[in-house]
Amino acid sequence: MRKKTVWVAAILVALFVAAGFFVISQANISALPKPGGLETSIAAPLRNWLIRRAAGGPIPPAPPATPEAVSQGANMFGMACATCHGQSGRHPTAIGSGLYPRAADLASPGVQELSDRELFWVIKNGIRMTGMPGFGHTLTNNEIWQLVDFVRSLPHQPRIP
Ligand code: HEC
């Protein structure tokens, strides 16, 4: 009786491992398709929740968002971010739209509904397993706040391509 149970368990484990290998062997690693609806509906809320939690930690205080800060942020954006997000921040380049997931339109409601602290955290740390790099080693906190000010200004700027 006990021997039979062991056999059944061994067969179940073997089937489980075989099914796992099958699923992995069918995975598509091409970056060309747009992430599917099911994947996005699971990954996006999880990402937002993780960002919200992480941004609850210590974040340096924001200097005032003056017009000078926005314009400094725009310069920095051209050097560090436009490669993927496009010069306007709204139309991802060929590189940005070839990533999986796509580089975000930074004026879109999905991005603008992030808090200033969350934007700061994303720019400083990046988002693992996406193309979004972390700039914490290359930009100062002040420069990152200027970028936050620039991203915030996007919905109010005239539409440029
Ligand atoms: C190498 C390409 C690349 C560069 C360079 C890049 N990004 Fe991104 N960025 C991405 C991708 C891809 C995403 C989408 C990530 C996702 O869907 O979770 C993204 C998402 C974002 C988001 C939205 C995050 C969210 O949770 O919705 C912000 C804000 C952002 N980037 C700001 C910036 C800023 C500011 C810079 C420059 C300092 C920058 N990015 C540089 C690829 C890039």
Tab-separated table of N, CA and C and ligand atoms in Angstrom:
chain	number	residue	atom	x	y	z
A	1	MET	N	0.846	-1.205	0.000
A	1	MET	CA	0.000	0.000	0.000
A	1	MET	C	0.877	1.249	0.000
A	2	ARG	N	1.862	1.243	0.961
A	2	ARG	CA	2.725	2.417	1.063
A	2	ARG	C	3.576	2.580	-0.204
A	3	LYS	N	4.007	1.405	-0.756
A	3	LYS	CA	4.812	1.437	-1.980
A	3	LYS	C	4.035	2.094	-3.122
A	4	LYS	N	2.737	1.759	-3.178
A	4	LYS	CA	1.885	2.309	-4.234
A	4	LYS	C	1.814	3.844	-4.124
A	5	THR	N	1.666	4.323	-2.866
A	5	THR	CA	1.579	5.780	-2.644
A	5	THR	C	2.847	6.460	-3.136
A	6	VAL	N	4.005	5.834	-2.844
A	6	VAL	CA	5.287	6.412	-3.271
A	6	VAL	C	5.331	6.498	-4.795
A	7	TRP	N	4.858	5.422	-5.460
A	7	TRP	CA	4.856	5.420	-6.935
A	7	TRP	C	3.968	6.521	-7.492
A	8	VAL	N	2.776	6.643	-6.913
A	8	VAL	CA	1.834	7.667	-7.391
A	8	VAL	C	2.450	9.047	-7.217
A	9	ALA	N	3.071	9.266	-6.034
A	9	ALA	CA	3.687	10.574	-5.769
A	9	ALA	C	4.813	10.838	-6.762
A	10	ALA	N	5.643	9.786	-7.034
A	10	ALA	CA	6.773	9.963	-7.965
A	10	ALA	C	6.264	10.311	-9.368
A	11	ILE	N	5.183	9.622	-9.783
A	11	ILE	CA	4.630	9.895	-11.126
A	11	ILE	C	4.078	11.316	-11.189
A	12	LEU	N	3.397	11.733	-10.114
A	12	LEU	CA	2.840	13.094	-10.086
A	12	LEU	C	3.954	14.138	-10.172
A	13	VAL	N	5.051	13.912	-9.421
A	13	VAL	CA	6.175	14.859	-9.446
A	13	VAL	C	6.766	14.899	-10.854
A	14	ALA	N	6.942	13.685	-11.474
A	14	ALA	CA	7.515	13.634	-12.832
A	14	ALA	C	6.624	14.391	-13.817
A	15	LEU	N	5.299	14.206	-13.693
A	15	LEU	CA	4.370	14.902	-14.591
A	15	LEU	C	4.457	16.416	-14.391
A	16	PHE	N	4.571	16.814	-13.125
A	16	PHE	CA	4.648	18.235	-12.782
A	16	PHE	C	5.910	18.855	-13.385
A	17	VAL	N	7.048	18.144	-13.238
A	17	VAL	CA	8.326	18.641	-13.787
A	17	VAL	C	8.236	18.706	-15.316
A	18	ALA	N	7.651	17.649	-15.933
A	18	ALA	CA	7.534	17.630	-17.402
A	18	ALA	C	6.664	18.796	-17.873
A	19	ALA	N	5.548	19.051	-17.139
A	19	ALA	CA	4.661	20.159	-17.520
A	19	ALA	C	5.418	21.487	-17.401
A	20	GLY	N	6.219	21.614	-16.341
A	20	GLY	CA	7.020	22.832	-16.144
A	20	GLY	C	7.970	23.051	-17.307
A	21	PHE	N	8.683	21.983	-17.700
A	21	PHE	CA	9.615	22.094	-18.838
A	21	PHE	C	8.877	22.477	-20.107
A	22	PHE	N	7.673	21.869	-20.281
A	22	PHE	CA	6.905	22.164	-21.500
A	22	PHE	C	6.540	23.646	-21.552
A	23	VAL	N	6.036	24.163	-20.427
A	23	VAL	CA	5.624	25.577	-20.388
A	23	VAL	C	6.833	26.468	-20.698
A	24	ILE	N	7.997	26.153	-20.065
A	24	ILE	CA	9.193	26.992	-20.278
A	24	ILE	C	9.648	26.896	-21.734
A	25	SER	N	9.576	25.670	-22.316
A	25	SER	CA	10.061	25.496	-23.698
A	25	SER	C	9.182	26.261	-24.696
A	26	GLN	N	7.917	26.548	-24.303
A	26	GLN	CA	7.013	27.264	-25.204
A	26	GLN	C	7.120	28.785	-25.056
A	27	ALA	N	7.889	29.247	-24.022
A	27	ALA	CA	7.937	30.689	-23.756
A	27	ALA	C	8.551	31.425	-24.941
A	28	ASN	N	7.998	32.596	-25.243
A	28	ASN	CA	8.514	33.410	-26.344
A	28	ASN	C	9.358	34.517	-25.738
A	29	ILE	N	10.659	34.586	-26.081
A	29	ILE	CA	11.472	35.642	-25.484
A	29	ILE	C	11.656	36.825	-26.436
A	30	SER	N	10.900	36.850	-27.536
A	30	SER	CA	10.973	37.998	-28.436
A	30	SER	C	10.405	39.237	-27.736
A	31	ALA	N	11.057	40.394	-27.962
A	31	ALA	CA	10.558	41.650	-27.387
A	31	ALA	C	9.554	42.323	-28.310
A	32	LEU	N	9.307	41.739	-29.490
A	32	LEU	CA	8.461	42.420	-30.474
A	32	LEU	C	6.980	42.518	-30.095
A	33	PRO	N	6.361	41.423	-29.604
A	33	PRO	CA	4.932	41.565	-29.305
A	33	PRO	C	4.708	42.540	-28.152
A	34	LYS	N	3.554	43.207	-28.181
A	34	LYS	CA	3.191	44.080	-27.068
A	34	LYS	C	2.785	43.185	-25.899
A	35	PRO	N	3.183	43.508	-24.642
A	35	PRO	CA	2.750	42.661	-23.530
A	35	PRO	C	1.232	42.494	-23.535
A	36	GLY	N	0.759	41.257	-23.345
A	36	GLY	CA	-0.674	40.955	-23.441
A	36	GLY	C	-1.475	41.577	-22.299
A	37	GLY	N	-2.811	41.613	-22.501
A	37	GLY	CA	-3.711	42.218	-21.517
A	37	GLY	C	-3.638	41.529	-20.162
A	38	LEU	N	-3.591	40.196	-20.168
A	38	LEU	CA	-3.574	39.456	-18.896
A	38	LEU	C	-2.286	39.772	-18.140
A	39	GLU	N	-1.154	39.713	-18.899
A	39	GLU	CA	0.150	39.974	-18.280
A	39	GLU	C	0.189	41.382	-17.684
A	40	THR	N	-0.287	42.374	-18.472
A	40	THR	CA	-0.261	43.760	-18.008
A	40	THR	C	-1.171	43.946	-16.807
A	41	SER	N	-2.344	43.259	-16.840
A	41	SER	CA	-3.281	43.472	-15.731
A	41	SER	C	-2.751	42.876	-14.429
A	42	ILE	N	-1.803	41.939	-14.532
A	42	ILE	CA	-1.201	41.403	-13.302
A	42	ILE	C	0.054	42.210	-12.948
A	43	ALA	N	0.920	42.454	-13.963
A	43	ALA	CA	2.227	43.064	-13.685
A	43	ALA	C	2.125	44.541	-13.276
A	44	ALA	N	1.228	45.312	-13.928
A	44	ALA	CA	1.186	46.758	-13.659
A	44	ALA	C	0.746	47.070	-12.222
A	45	PRO	N	-0.368	46.470	-11.726
A	45	PRO	CA	-0.733	46.763	-10.334
A	45	PRO	C	0.344	46.293	-9.348
A	46	LEU	N	0.978	45.147	-9.651
A	46	LEU	CA	2.030	44.647	-8.758
A	46	LEU	C	3.201	45.631	-8.735
A	47	ARG	N	3.607	46.103	-9.954
A	47	ARG	CA	4.701	47.087	-10.037
A	47	ARG	C	4.334	48.357	-9.251
A	48	ASN	N	3.096	48.852	-9.470
A	48	ASN	CA	2.686	50.089	-8.783
A	48	ASN	C	2.702	49.912	-7.265
A	49	TRP	N	2.262	48.734	-6.811
A	49	TRP	CA	2.222	48.468	-5.373
A	49	TRP	C	3.649	48.432	-4.815
A	50	LEU	N	4.567	47.779	-5.552
A	50	LEU	CA	5.957	47.684	-5.078
A	50	LEU	C	6.611	49.063	-5.056
A	51	ILE	N	6.301	49.897	-6.082
A	51	ILE	CA	6.880	51.255	-6.122
A	51	ILE	C	6.336	52.070	-4.947
A	52	ARG	N	5.004	51.960	-4.706
A	52	ARG	CA	4.402	52.729	-3.612
A	52	ARG	C	5.038	52.334	-2.284
A	53	ARG	N	5.242	51.029	-2.103
A	53	ARG	CA	5.836	50.550	-0.848
A	53	ARG	C	7.261	51.064	-0.708
A	54	ALA	N	8.053	50.959	-1.821
A	54	ALA	CA	9.456	51.371	-1.766
A	54	ALA	C	9.570	52.877	-1.530
A	55	ALA	N	8.650	53.657	-2.134
A	55	ALA	CA	8.728	55.115	-2.011
A	55	ALA	C	8.298	55.572	-0.618
A	56	GLY	N	7.781	54.651	0.203
A	56	GLY	CA	7.429	54.982	1.582
A	56	GLY	C	8.675	55.092	2.450
A	57	GLY	N	9.821	54.605	1.960
A	57	GLY	CA	11.092	54.683	2.691
A	57	GLY	C	11.657	56.098	2.619
A	58	PRO	N	12.894	56.291	3.150
A	58	PRO	CA	13.451	57.642	3.166
A	58	PRO	C	13.722	58.188	1.759
A	59	ILE	N	13.220	59.390	1.493
A	59	ILE	CA	13.443	60.081	0.207
A	59	ILE	C	13.880	61.499	0.586
A	60	PRO	N	14.961	62.033	-0.003
A	60	PRO	CA	15.397	63.382	0.373
A	60	PRO	C	14.324	64.424	0.027
A	61	PRO	N	14.207	65.476	0.840
A	61	PRO	CA	13.146	66.463	0.596
A	61	PRO	C	13.296	67.143	-0.757
A	62	ALA	N	12.148	67.480	-1.361
A	62	ALA	CA	12.161	68.087	-2.704
A	62	ALA	C	12.450	69.580	-2.608
A	63	PRO	N	13.427	70.090	-3.399
A	63	PRO	CA	13.592	71.543	-3.475
A	63	PRO	C	12.395	72.139	-4.227
A	64	PRO	N	12.167	73.469	-4.137
A	64	PRO	CA	11.008	74.055	-4.817
A	64	PRO	C	11.047	73.816	-6.326
A	65	ALA	N	9.862	73.514	-6.906
A	65	ALA	CA	9.780	73.235	-8.352
A	65	ALA	C	9.670	74.551	-9.124
A	66	THR	N	10.774	75.276	-9.220
A	66	THR	CA	10.778	76.566	-9.919
A	66	THR	C	10.862	76.352	-11.434
A	67	PRO	N	10.563	77.387	-12.241
A	67	PRO	CA	10.722	77.252	-13.699
A	67	PRO	C	12.163	76.894	-14.069
A	68	GLU	N	13.152	77.382	-13.295
A	68	GLU	CA	14.567	77.039	-13.567
A	68	GLU	C	14.781	75.536	-13.362
A	69	ALA	N	14.175	74.993	-12.299
A	69	ALA	CA	14.336	73.560	-12.026
A	69	ALA	C	13.751	72.747	-13.178
A	70	VAL	N	12.595	73.174	-13.694
A	70	VAL	CA	11.959	72.456	-14.812
A	70	VAL	C	12.872	72.514	-16.029
A	71	SER	N	13.474	73.695	-16.273
A	71	SER	CA	14.309	73.810	-17.469
A	71	SER	C	15.621	73.029	-17.323
A	72	GLN	N	16.185	72.998	-16.107
A	72	GLN	CA	17.349	72.126	-15.865
A	72	GLN	C	16.956	70.660	-16.098
A	73	GLY	N	15.758	70.291	-15.612
A	73	GLY	CA	15.261	68.926	-15.786
A	73	GLY	C	15.110	68.585	-17.264
A	74	ALA	N	14.645	69.575	-18.053
A	74	ALA	CA	14.462	69.344	-19.500
A	74	ALA	C	15.807	69.046	-20.154
A	75	ASN	N	16.858	69.802	-19.747
A	75	ASN	CA	18.200	69.548	-20.313
A	75	ASN	C	18.676	68.149	-19.966
A	76	MET	N	18.523	67.812	-18.696
A	76	MET	CA	18.956	66.495	-18.225
A	76	MET	C	18.174	65.398	-18.948
A	77	PHE	N	16.878	65.646	-19.149
A	77	PHE	CA	16.022	64.668	-19.818
A	77	PHE	C	16.551	64.377	-21.224
A	78	GLY	N	16.951	65.450	-21.929
A	78	GLY	CA	17.484	65.282	-23.283
A	78	GLY	C	18.706	64.372	-23.293
A	79	MET	N	19.529	64.480	-22.243
A	79	MET	CA	20.768	63.682	-22.208
A	79	MET	C	20.526	62.260	-21.710
A	80	ALA	N	19.663	62.105	-20.670
A	80	ALA	CA	19.576	60.803	-20.000
A	80	ALA	C	18.357	59.975	-20.402
A	81	CYS	N	17.307	60.603	-20.868
A	81	CYS	CA	16.028	59.885	-20.986
A	81	CYS	C	15.467	59.830	-22.406
A	82	ALA	N	15.816	60.854	-23.216
A	82	ALA	CA	15.186	60.967	-24.535
A	82	ALA	C	15.509	59.780	-25.439
A	83	THR	N	16.649	59.102	-25.199
A	83	THR	CA	17.007	57.919	-26.001
A	83	THR	C	15.847	56.940	-26.080
A	84	CYS	N	15.118	56.783	-24.983
A	84	CYS	CA	14.000	55.833	-24.975
A	84	CYS	C	12.649	56.531	-25.001
A	85	HIS	N	12.487	57.581	-24.162
A	85	HIS	CA	11.157	58.197	-24.017
A	85	HIS	C	10.879	59.230	-25.094
A	86	GLY	N	11.870	59.562	-25.942
A	86	GLY	CA	11.683	60.600	-26.962
A	86	GLY	C	11.909	61.969	-26.343
A	87	GLN	N	12.283	62.929	-27.178
A	87	GLN	CA	12.610	64.271	-26.695
A	87	GLN	C	11.430	64.886	-25.933
A	88	SER	N	10.210	64.600	-26.374
A	88	SER	CA	9.036	65.198	-25.735
A	88	SER	C	8.587	64.405	-24.512
A	89	GLY	N	9.158	63.232	-24.295
A	89	GLY	CA	8.717	62.387	-23.180
A	89	GLY	C	7.413	61.664	-23.464
A	90	ARG	N	6.841	61.944	-24.635
A	90	ARG	CA	5.510	61.405	-24.926
A	90	ARG	C	5.503	60.350	-26.010
A	91	HIS	N	6.522	60.407	-26.875
A	91	HIS	CA	6.546	59.482	-28.008
A	91	HIS	C	7.832	58.681	-27.948
A	92	PRO	N	7.778	57.468	-27.396
A	92	PRO	CA	8.988	56.654	-27.288
A	92	PRO	C	9.665	56.473	-28.652
A	93	THR	N	10.998	56.450	-28.642
A	93	THR	CA	11.793	56.281	-29.863
A	93	THR	C	11.718	54.832	-30.340
A	94	ALA	N	12.456	54.545	-31.438
A	94	ALA	CA	12.517	53.157	-31.931
A	94	ALA	C	13.084	52.250	-30.835
A	95	ILE	N	14.054	52.769	-30.079
A	95	ILE	CA	14.623	51.945	-28.989
A	95	ILE	C	13.556	51.722	-27.916
A	96	GLY	N	12.930	52.817	-27.479
A	96	GLY	CA	11.938	52.716	-26.396
A	96	GLY	C	10.742	51.864	-26.766
A	97	SER	N	10.332	51.927	-28.067
A	97	SER	CA	9.158	51.134	-28.428
A	97	SER	C	9.548	49.733	-28.873
A	98	GLY	N	10.862	49.427	-28.836
A	98	GLY	CA	11.291	48.054	-29.099
A	98	GLY	C	11.552	47.288	-27.812
A	99	LEU	N	11.352	47.961	-26.666
A	99	LEU	CA	11.568	47.288	-25.377
A	99	LEU	C	10.306	46.540	-24.940
A	100	TYR	N	10.489	45.591	-24.045
A	100	TYR	CA	9.370	44.803	-23.513
A	100	TYR	C	9.434	44.879	-21.996
A	101	PRO	N	8.553	45.590	-21.322
A	101	PRO	CA	7.467	46.400	-21.842
A	101	PRO	C	7.974	47.685	-22.492
A	102	ARG	N	7.090	48.334	-23.287
A	102	ARG	CA	7.444	49.568	-23.993
A	102	ARG	C	7.806	50.674	-23.010
A	103	ALA	N	8.710	51.598	-23.440
A	103	ALA	CA	8.978	52.789	-22.630
A	103	ALA	C	7.678	53.578	-22.526
A	104	ALA	N	7.415	54.109	-21.324
A	104	ALA	CA	6.116	54.738	-21.070
A	104	ALA	C	6.013	56.125	-21.705
A	105	ASP	N	4.761	56.528	-22.035
A	105	ASP	CA	4.453	57.918	-22.381
A	105	ASP	C	4.360	58.643	-21.036
A	106	LEU	N	5.295	59.565	-20.784
A	106	LEU	CA	5.413	60.127	-19.436
A	106	LEU	C	4.331	61.162	-19.116
A	107	ALA	N	3.567	61.594	-20.147
A	107	ALA	CA	2.456	62.508	-19.862
A	107	ALA	C	1.168	61.729	-19.603
A	108	SER	N	1.199	60.411	-19.774
A	108	SER	CA	-0.034	59.613	-19.678
A	108	SER	C	-0.530	59.569	-18.229
A	109	PRO	N	-1.859	59.391	-18.056
A	109	PRO	CA	-2.420	59.363	-16.697
A	109	PRO	C	-1.758	58.296	-15.824
A	110	GLY	N	-1.421	57.137	-16.413
A	110	GLY	CA	-0.808	56.057	-15.635
A	110	GLY	C	0.478	56.493	-14.956
A	111	VAL	N	1.250	57.374	-15.615
A	111	VAL	CA	2.509	57.870	-15.029
A	111	VAL	C	2.228	59.074	-14.133
A	112	GLN	N	1.364	59.981	-14.606
A	112	GLN	CA	1.116	61.212	-13.851
A	112	GLN	C	0.412	60.950	-12.522
A	113	GLU	N	-0.260	59.782	-12.402
A	113	GLU	CA	-0.922	59.538	-11.118
A	113	GLU	C	0.059	59.034	-10.053
A	114	LEU	N	1.339	58.789	-10.443
A	114	LEU	CA	2.345	58.468	-9.427
A	114	LEU	C	2.613	59.744	-8.622
A	115	SER	N	2.914	59.583	-7.323
A	115	SER	CA	3.229	60.762	-6.508
A	115	SER	C	4.637	61.244	-6.856
A	116	ASP	N	4.998	62.451	-6.408
A	116	ASP	CA	6.346	62.965	-6.655
A	116	ASP	C	7.391	62.022	-6.060
A	117	ARG	N	7.119	61.515	-4.871
A	117	ARG	CA	8.073	60.592	-4.213
A	117	ARG	C	8.240	59.325	-5.051
A	118	GLU	N	7.122	58.840	-5.618
A	118	GLU	CA	7.193	57.610	-6.428
A	118	GLU	C	7.993	57.869	-7.711
A	119	LEU	N	7.770	59.037	-8.326
A	119	LEU	CA	8.555	59.373	-9.536
A	119	LEU	C	10.037	59.440	-9.179
A	120	PHE	N	10.347	60.101	-8.073
A	120	PHE	CA	11.741	60.202	-7.634
A	120	PHE	C	12.324	58.805	-7.474
A	121	TRP	N	11.577	57.937	-6.798
A	121	TRP	CA	12.085	56.580	-6.527
A	121	TRP	C	12.351	55.830	-7.841
A	122	VAL	N	11.402	55.932	-8.790
A	122	VAL	CA	11.550	55.216	-10.073
A	122	VAL	C	12.794	55.718	-10.819
A	123	ILE	N	12.986	57.044	-10.870
A	123	ILE	CA	14.126	57.571	-11.637
A	123	ILE	C	15.438	57.193	-10.933
A	124	LYS	N	15.432	57.221	-9.629
A	124	LYS	CA	16.662	56.891	-8.889
A	124	LYS	C	17.001	55.398	-8.985
A	125	ASN	N	15.976	54.548	-8.862
A	125	ASN	CA	16.238	53.100	-8.760
A	125	ASN	C	16.005	52.304	-10.025
A	126	GLY	N	15.197	52.852	-10.957
A	126	GLY	CA	14.844	52.067	-12.133
A	126	GLY	C	13.814	50.998	-11.788
A	127	ILE	N	13.403	50.240	-12.792
A	127	ILE	CA	12.438	49.153	-12.560
A	127	ILE	C	13.031	47.867	-13.112
A	128	ARG	N	13.341	46.971	-12.212
A	128	ARG	CA	13.958	45.697	-12.591
A	128	ARG	C	13.104	44.930	-13.602
A	129	MET	N	13.775	44.227	-14.504
A	129	MET	CA	13.114	43.392	-15.515
A	129	MET	C	12.312	44.203	-16.532
A	130	THR	N	12.579	45.523	-16.593
A	130	THR	CA	12.068	46.340	-17.701
A	130	THR	C	13.301	47.089	-18.195
A	131	GLY	N	13.179	47.879	-19.267
A	131	GLY	CA	14.338	48.627	-19.763
A	131	GLY	C	14.618	49.879	-18.954
A	132	MET	N	13.797	50.183	-17.939
A	132	MET	CA	13.936	51.450	-17.209
A	132	MET	C	15.144	51.398	-16.275
A	133	PRO	N	16.223	52.167	-16.620
A	133	PRO	CA	17.438	52.094	-15.796
A	133	PRO	C	17.295	52.913	-14.511
A	134	GLY	N	18.117	52.608	-13.525
A	134	GLY	CA	18.196	53.426	-12.313
A	134	GLY	C	19.321	54.442	-12.487
A	135	PHE	N	19.088	55.696	-12.062
A	135	PHE	CA	20.086	56.746	-12.262
A	135	PHE	C	20.748	57.167	-10.950
A	136	GLY	N	20.529	56.351	-9.907
A	136	GLY	CA	21.056	56.689	-8.582
A	136	GLY	C	22.577	56.781	-8.513
A	137	HIS	N	23.278	56.118	-9.432
A	137	HIS	CA	24.747	56.180	-9.395
A	137	HIS	C	25.291	57.315	-10.250
A	138	THR	N	24.466	57.864	-11.127
A	138	THR	CA	25.003	58.846	-12.080
A	138	THR	C	24.431	60.256	-11.895
A	139	LEU	N	23.262	60.388	-11.267
A	139	LEU	CA	22.674	61.714	-11.083
A	139	LEU	C	22.571	62.019	-9.588
A	140	THR	N	22.646	63.313	-9.244
A	140	THR	CA	22.481	63.709	-7.834
A	140	THR	C	20.989	63.720	-7.500
A	141	ASN	N	20.691	63.741	-6.206
A	141	ASN	CA	19.282	63.805	-5.783
A	141	ASN	C	18.627	65.058	-6.343
A	142	ASN	N	19.395	66.175	-6.365
A	142	ASN	CA	18.850	67.425	-6.875
A	142	ASN	C	18.477	67.299	-8.355
A	143	GLU	N	19.368	66.656	-9.128
A	143	GLU	CA	19.085	66.462	-10.561
A	143	GLU	C	17.853	65.574	-10.752
A	144	ILE	N	17.722	64.568	-9.895
A	144	ILE	CA	16.557	63.675	-10.013
A	144	ILE	C	15.272	64.446	-9.701
A	145	TRP	N	15.314	65.344	-8.684
A	145	TRP	CA	14.122	66.167	-8.394
A	145	TRP	C	13.798	67.087	-9.568
A	146	GLN	N	14.845	67.586	-10.238
A	146	GLN	CA	14.589	68.441	-11.415
A	146	GLN	C	13.898	67.630	-12.513
A	147	LEU	N	14.305	66.363	-12.651
A	147	LEU	CA	13.646	65.502	-13.639
A	147	LEU	C	12.185	65.259	-13.264
A	148	VAL	N	11.936	65.069	-11.958
A	148	VAL	CA	10.540	64.901	-11.505
A	148	VAL	C	9.743	66.148	-11.892
A	149	ASP	N	10.322	67.342	-11.655
A	149	ASP	CA	9.624	68.598	-11.998
A	149	ASP	C	9.331	68.643	-13.494
A	150	PHE	N	10.314	68.198	-14.310
A	150	PHE	CA	10.106	68.213	-15.764
A	150	PHE	C	8.996	67.237	-16.162
A	151	VAL	N	9.041	66.028	-15.608
A	151	VAL	CA	8.004	65.025	-15.948
A	151	VAL	C	6.627	65.568	-15.561
A	152	ARG	N	6.529	66.216	-14.400
A	152	ARG	CA	5.262	66.809	-13.952
A	152	ARG	C	4.765	67.902	-14.900
A	153	SER	N	5.717	68.602	-15.552
A	153	SER	CA	5.321	69.725	-16.414
A	153	SER	C	4.799	69.234	-17.765
A	154	LEU	N	5.050	67.952	-18.101
A	154	LEU	CA	4.737	67.473	-19.461
A	154	LEU	C	3.278	67.665	-19.887
A	155	PRO	N	2.303	67.330	-19.041
A	155	PRO	CA	0.919	67.471	-19.517
A	155	PRO	C	0.547	68.926	-19.808
A	156	HIS	N	1.325	69.897	-19.268
A	156	HIS	CA	0.986	71.317	-19.473
A	156	HIS	C	1.769	71.930	-20.615
A	157	GLN	N	2.637	71.140	-21.259
A	157	GLN	CA	3.454	71.719	-22.326
A	157	GLN	C	2.791	71.521	-23.679
A	158	PRO	N	3.052	72.450	-24.641
A	158	PRO	CA	2.465	72.272	-25.967
A	158	PRO	C	2.935	70.950	-26.577
A	159	ARG	N	2.052	70.335	-27.359
A	159	ARG	CA	2.398	69.019	-27.931
A	159	ARG	C	3.470	69.158	-28.992
A	160	ILE	N	4.641	68.555	-28.744
A	160	ILE	CA	5.673	68.502	-29.771
A	160	ILE	C	5.955	67.030	-30.065
A	161	PRO	N	6.378	66.680	-31.280
A	161	PRO	CA	6.516	65.266	-31.599
A	161	PRO	C	7.629	64.590	-30.799
B	1	HEC	C1	16.850	52.422	-21.940
B	1	HEC	C2	15.531	53.000	-22.041
B	1	HEC	C3	15.088	53.989	-20.995
B	1	HEC	C4	15.735	55.121	-20.568
B	1	HEC	C5	17.096	55.665	-21.017
B	1	HEC	C6	14.851	55.726	-19.601
B	1	HEC	N1	13.708	54.997	-19.463
B	1	HEC	FE1	12.114	55.461	-18.261
B	1	HEC	N2	11.169	53.745	-18.810
B	1	HEC	C7	11.673	52.834	-19.724
B	1	HEC	C8	10.729	51.730	-19.820
B	1	HEC	C9	10.887	50.506	-20.698
B	1	HEC	C10	9.670	52.024	-18.947
B	1	HEC	C11	8.401	51.180	-18.707
B	1	HEC	C12	8.557	50.351	-17.460
B	1	HEC	C13	7.276	49.628	-17.110
B	1	HEC	O1	6.388	49.497	-17.944
B	1	HEC	O2	7.175	49.175	-15.959
B	1	HEC	C14	9.973	53.306	-18.341
B	1	HEC	C15	9.147	53.939	-17.419
B	1	HEC	C16	9.397	55.179	-16.881
B	1	HEC	C17	8.517	55.857	-15.962
B	1	HEC	C18	7.136	55.355	-15.510
B	1	HEC	C19	7.224	54.357	-14.407
B	1	HEC	C20	5.876	53.778	-14.040
B	1	HEC	O3	5.820	53.136	-12.995
B	1	HEC	O4	4.892	53.924	-14.777
B	1	HEC	C21	9.104	57.050	-15.650
B	1	HEC	C22	8.549	58.132	-14.734
B	1	HEC	C23	10.356	57.108	-16.373
B	1	HEC	N3	10.501	55.950	-17.110
B	1	HEC	C24	11.213	58.188	-16.344
B	1	HEC	C25	12.473	58.189	-16.963
B	1	HEC	C26	13.422	59.273	-16.829
B	1	HEC	C27	13.158	60.581	-16.087
B	1	HEC	C28	14.538	58.889	-17.512
B	1	HEC	C29	15.860	59.616	-17.607
B	1	HEC	C30	16.505	60.000	-16.370
B	1	HEC	C31	14.261	57.588	-18.115
B	1	HEC	N4	13.003	57.196	-17.756
B	1	HEC	C32	15.150	56.899	-18.936
B	1	HEC	C33	12.856	52.923	-20.438
B	1	HEC	C34	13.802	53.917	-20.290
